[in-house]
mmCIF file of C-alpha atoms in Angstrom:
data_model
loop_
_atom_site.group_PDB
_atom_site.id
_atom_site.type_symbol
_atom_site.label_atom_id
_atom_site.label_comp_id
_atom_site.label_asym_id
_atom_site.label_seq_id
_atom_site.Cartn_x
_atom_site.Cartn_y
_atom_site.Cartn_z
ATOM 1 C CA MET A 286 121.816 84.960 104.339
ATOM 2 C CA ARG A 287 119.691 84.654 107.512
ATOM 3 C CA ARG A 288 120.063 88.337 108.375
ATOM 4 C CA ALA A 289 119.185 89.340 104.827
ATOM 5 C CA ALA A 290 116.090 87.108 104.863
ATOM 6 C CA LEU A 291 114.997 88.535 108.212
ATOM 7 C CA ALA A 292 115.554 92.103 107.006
ATOM 8 C CA LEU A 293 113.743 91.467 103.706
ATOM 9 C CA THR A 294 110.758 89.909 105.489
ATOM 10 C CA ALA A 295 110.577 92.813 107.954
ATOM 11 C CA LEU A 296 110.897 95.396 105.145
ATOM 12 C CA LEU A 297 108.141 93.724 103.124
ATOM 13 C CA VAL A 298 105.832 93.791 106.148
ATOM 14 C CA VAL A 299 106.623 97.451 106.931
ATOM 15 C CA GLY A 300 106.126 98.367 103.267
ATOM 16 C CA ALA A 301 102.802 96.536 102.988
ATOM 17 C CA ASP A 302 101.665 98.060 106.285
ATOM 18 C CA ARG A 303 102.602 101.622 105.291
ATOM 19 C CA ILE A 304 101.095 101.325 101.793
ATOM 20 C CA SER A 305 97.846 99.810 103.093
ATOM 21 C CA LYS A 306 97.508 102.510 105.761
ATOM 22 C CA GLU A 307 98.104 105.292 103.221
ATOM 23 C CA LEU A 308 95.601 103.845 100.755
ATOM 24 C CA VAL A 309 92.910 103.141 103.327
ATOM 25 C CA SER A 310 93.317 106.415 105.229
ATOM 26 C CA GLY A 311 92.575 108.299 102.002
ATOM 27 C CA LEU A 312 89.592 106.063 101.264
ATOM 28 C CA LEU A 313 88.198 106.491 104.770
ATOM 29 C CA ALA A 314 88.670 110.244 104.976
ATOM 30 C CA THR A 315 84.926 110.675 105.524
ATOM 31 C CA GLY A 316 85.024 108.435 108.604
ATOM 32 C CA SER A 317 82.235 106.138 107.477
ATOM 33 C CA PRO A 318 82.961 102.393 107.171
ATOM 34 C CA VAL A 319 83.204 100.661 103.811
ATOM 35 C CA ASP A 320 81.438 97.277 103.780
ATOM 36 C CA LEU A 321 83.021 94.440 101.813
ATOM 37 C CA PHE A 322 81.717 90.885 101.372
ATOM 38 C CA GLY A 323 78.276 91.664 102.718
ATOM 39 C CA GLY A 324 79.619 93.453 105.773
ATOM 40 C CA SER A 325 81.577 90.506 107.180
ATOM 41 C CA LEU A 326 84.688 92.510 106.283
ATOM 42 C CA ARG A 327 84.696 96.273 106.748
ATOM 43 C CA LEU A 328 87.260 98.988 106.375
ATOM 44 C CA ILE A 329 86.844 101.477 109.195
ATOM 45 C CA ARG A 330 89.075 104.203 110.610
ATOM 46 C CA SER A 331 90.239 103.413 114.127
ATOM 47 C CA GLU A 332 92.905 105.073 116.268
ATOM 48 C CA ASN A 333 94.331 102.656 118.813
ATOM 49 C CA ARG A 334 96.032 104.722 121.507
ATOM 50 C CA GLY A 335 96.722 101.617 123.545
ATOM 51 C CA GLY A 336 98.290 98.235 122.986
ATOM 52 C CA LEU A 337 97.104 94.809 121.998
ATOM 53 C CA PHE A 338 93.291 94.679 121.681
ATOM 54 C CA GLY A 339 93.120 98.333 122.768
ATOM 55 C CA LEU A 340 94.460 97.626 126.264
ATOM 56 C CA PHE A 341 96.469 100.311 128.107
ATOM 57 C CA GLN A 342 94.808 103.278 126.375
ATOM 58 C CA GLY A 343 96.855 106.490 126.391
ATOM 59 C CA SER A 344 100.154 104.638 126.794
ATOM 60 C CA ALA A 345 101.592 105.260 123.294
ATOM 61 C CA PRO A 346 104.973 106.663 124.493
ATOM 62 C CA LEU A 347 105.524 103.759 126.886
ATOM 63 C CA LEU A 348 104.385 101.252 124.270
ATOM 64 C CA ALA A 349 106.770 102.825 121.729
ATOM 65 C CA LEU A 350 109.693 102.302 124.118
ATOM 66 C CA LEU A 351 108.549 98.758 124.848
ATOM 67 C CA SER A 352 108.261 98.083 121.093
ATOM 68 C CA MET A 353 111.839 99.241 120.518
ATOM 69 C CA ALA A 354 113.068 96.959 123.293
ATOM 70 C CA VAL A 355 111.144 93.980 121.889
ATOM 71 C CA ILE A 356 112.479 94.630 118.371
ATOM 72 C CA ALA A 357 116.056 94.720 119.702
ATOM 73 C CA LEU A 358 115.475 91.536 121.728
ATOM 74 C CA LEU A 359 114.014 89.682 118.727
ATOM 75 C CA VAL A 360 116.948 90.614 116.504
ATOM 76 C CA PHE A 361 119.417 89.648 119.261
ATOM 77 C CA MET A 362 117.713 86.274 119.861
ATOM 78 C CA HIS A 363 117.689 85.540 116.143
ATOM 79 C CA ALA A 364 121.406 86.348 115.891
ATOM 80 C CA ARG A 365 122.126 83.977 118.796
ATOM 81 C CA GLU A 366 120.332 81.139 116.998
ATOM 82 C CA GLY A 367 123.341 80.818 114.693
ATOM 83 C CA GLY A 368 123.593 79.145 111.321
ATOM 84 C CA THR A 369 123.629 80.741 107.909
ATOM 85 C CA ARG A 370 120.475 79.389 106.261
ATOM 86 C CA PRO A 371 117.105 81.075 106.775
ATOM 87 C CA SER A 372 114.697 79.056 108.908
ATOM 88 C CA LEU A 373 111.153 79.169 110.167
ATOM 89 C CA LEU A 374 112.565 81.205 113.051
ATOM 90 C CA THR A 375 113.915 83.702 110.505
ATOM 91 C CA LEU A 376 110.492 84.069 108.888
ATOM 92 C CA SER A 377 108.627 84.358 112.179
ATOM 93 C CA THR A 378 111.156 86.864 113.556
ATOM 94 C CA GLY A 379 110.951 88.912 110.353
ATOM 95 C CA LEU A 380 107.150 89.004 110.622
ATOM 96 C CA LEU A 381 107.330 90.039 114.280
ATOM 97 C CA VAL A 382 109.965 92.711 113.708
ATOM 98 C CA GLY A 383 108.186 94.083 110.629
ATOM 99 C CA GLY A 384 104.862 94.247 112.448
ATOM 100 C CA ALA A 385 106.398 95.874 115.500
ATOM 101 C CA VAL A 386 108.195 98.459 113.364
ATOM 102 C CA GLY A 387 105.041 99.185 111.334
ATOM 103 C CA ASN A 388 103.045 99.953 114.467
ATOM 104 C CA LEU A 389 105.994 101.775 116.057
ATOM 105 C CA VAL A 390 106.121 104.176 113.105
ATOM 106 C CA ASP A 391 102.453 105.001 113.750
ATOM 107 C CA ARG A 392 102.997 105.525 117.468
ATOM 108 C CA LEU A 393 105.986 107.817 116.931
ATOM 109 C CA ALA A 394 104.392 109.808 114.102
ATOM 110 C CA ASN A 395 100.800 110.023 115.341
ATOM 111 C CA GLY A 396 100.666 108.974 118.994
ATOM 112 C CA PHE A 397 98.372 106.090 117.999
ATOM 113 C CA VAL A 398 98.254 103.037 115.752
ATOM 114 C CA PHE A 399 95.975 103.314 112.729
ATOM 115 C CA ASP A 400 93.781 100.191 112.532
ATOM 116 C CA PHE A 401 91.281 99.680 109.729
ATOM 117 C CA ILE A 402 90.378 96.010 109.179
ATOM 118 C CA ASP A 403 87.165 94.964 110.910
ATOM 119 C CA ILE A 404 85.878 91.398 110.665
ATOM 120 C CA GLY A 405 82.686 89.973 112.088
ATOM 121 C CA ILE A 406 79.183 88.741 111.499
ATOM 122 C CA GLY A 407 76.410 91.243 111.961
ATOM 123 C CA SER A 408 76.869 93.134 115.202
ATOM 124 C CA THR A 409 79.419 90.591 116.506
ATOM 125 C CA ARG A 410 82.781 92.104 115.562
ATOM 126 C CA PHE A 411 86.398 91.145 116.162
ATOM 127 C CA TRP A 412 88.966 93.753 117.202
ATOM 128 C CA THR A 413 89.941 96.218 114.497
ATOM 129 C CA PHE A 414 93.477 95.576 113.265
ATOM 130 C CA ASN A 415 95.972 96.309 110.460
ATOM 131 C CA VAL A 416 98.595 94.585 108.286
ATOM 132 C CA ALA A 417 101.289 94.949 110.981
ATOM 133 C CA ASP A 418 98.994 93.215 113.484
ATOM 134 C CA MET A 419 98.421 90.361 111.009
ATOM 135 C CA ALA A 420 102.191 89.933 110.632
ATOM 136 C CA ILE A 421 102.683 89.873 114.406
ATOM 137 C CA THR A 422 99.897 87.306 114.836
ATOM 138 C CA SER A 423 101.319 85.153 112.010
ATOM 139 C CA GLY A 424 104.823 85.357 113.501
ATOM 140 C CA ILE A 425 103.542 84.227 116.894
ATOM 141 C CA ALA A 426 101.536 81.389 115.293
ATOM 142 C CA LEU A 427 104.665 80.197 113.453
ATOM 143 C CA LEU A 428 106.688 80.265 116.682
ATOM 144 C CA VAL A 429 104.011 78.253 118.477
ATOM 145 C CA ALA A 430 103.857 75.745 115.599
ATOM 146 C CA GLN A 431 107.628 75.428 115.589
ATOM 147 C CA ALA A 432 107.677 74.876 119.346
ATOM 148 C CA ALA A 433 104.857 72.322 119.174
ATOM 149 C CA PHE A 434 105.946 70.360 116.111
ATOM 150 C CA GLY A 435 109.698 70.996 116.298
ATOM 151 C CA GLY A 436 109.752 69.319 119.699
ATOM 152 C CA VAL A 437 107.967 66.265 118.281
ATOM 153 C CA ARG A 438 110.460 66.045 115.423
ATOM 154 C CA ASN A 439 113.379 66.273 117.852
ATOM 155 C CA ARG A 440 111.938 63.534 120.074
ATOM 156 C CA VAL A 441 111.463 61.207 117.108
ATOM 157 C CA ARG A 442 115.110 61.645 116.090
ATOM 158 C CA ALA A 443 116.451 61.048 119.602
ATOM 159 C CA PRO A 444 118.350 57.757 119.971
ATOM 160 C CA HIS A 445 116.642 55.071 121.988
ATOM 161 C CA GLY A 446 118.623 53.631 124.798
#
């Protein structure tokens, strides 16, 4: 059940990522941004040939190999967790694996990751990202929350001596 939940989560993320990239790439064929919500949200074509936040530009082959290793490690760590019921770890791992695979497909097919979501106020903009990046960020946030609040829960349940 846990493996199926992890796989389903990852597949949903990869599917949403691929569909969104196909839809938006056709919409942005002209290369000009599309303003939404008064410009605080824009769709803009961006080719990230690096890693997180555009670091390590021109390293797509190395980042692809690193992505494959991280995906394998995440699946291995999840399998080691044990149990049969899906958990928060299952969801967060599925989000991380799905996001990593979504961006890996881009790197292998294009030599870059297609980013298109741009958020900001006026000329102050955040990094451009995509659905896979949102899944990775959400997966990390869930892991941090689990580590922070799971530890509190475990301490409360500990016997007092």
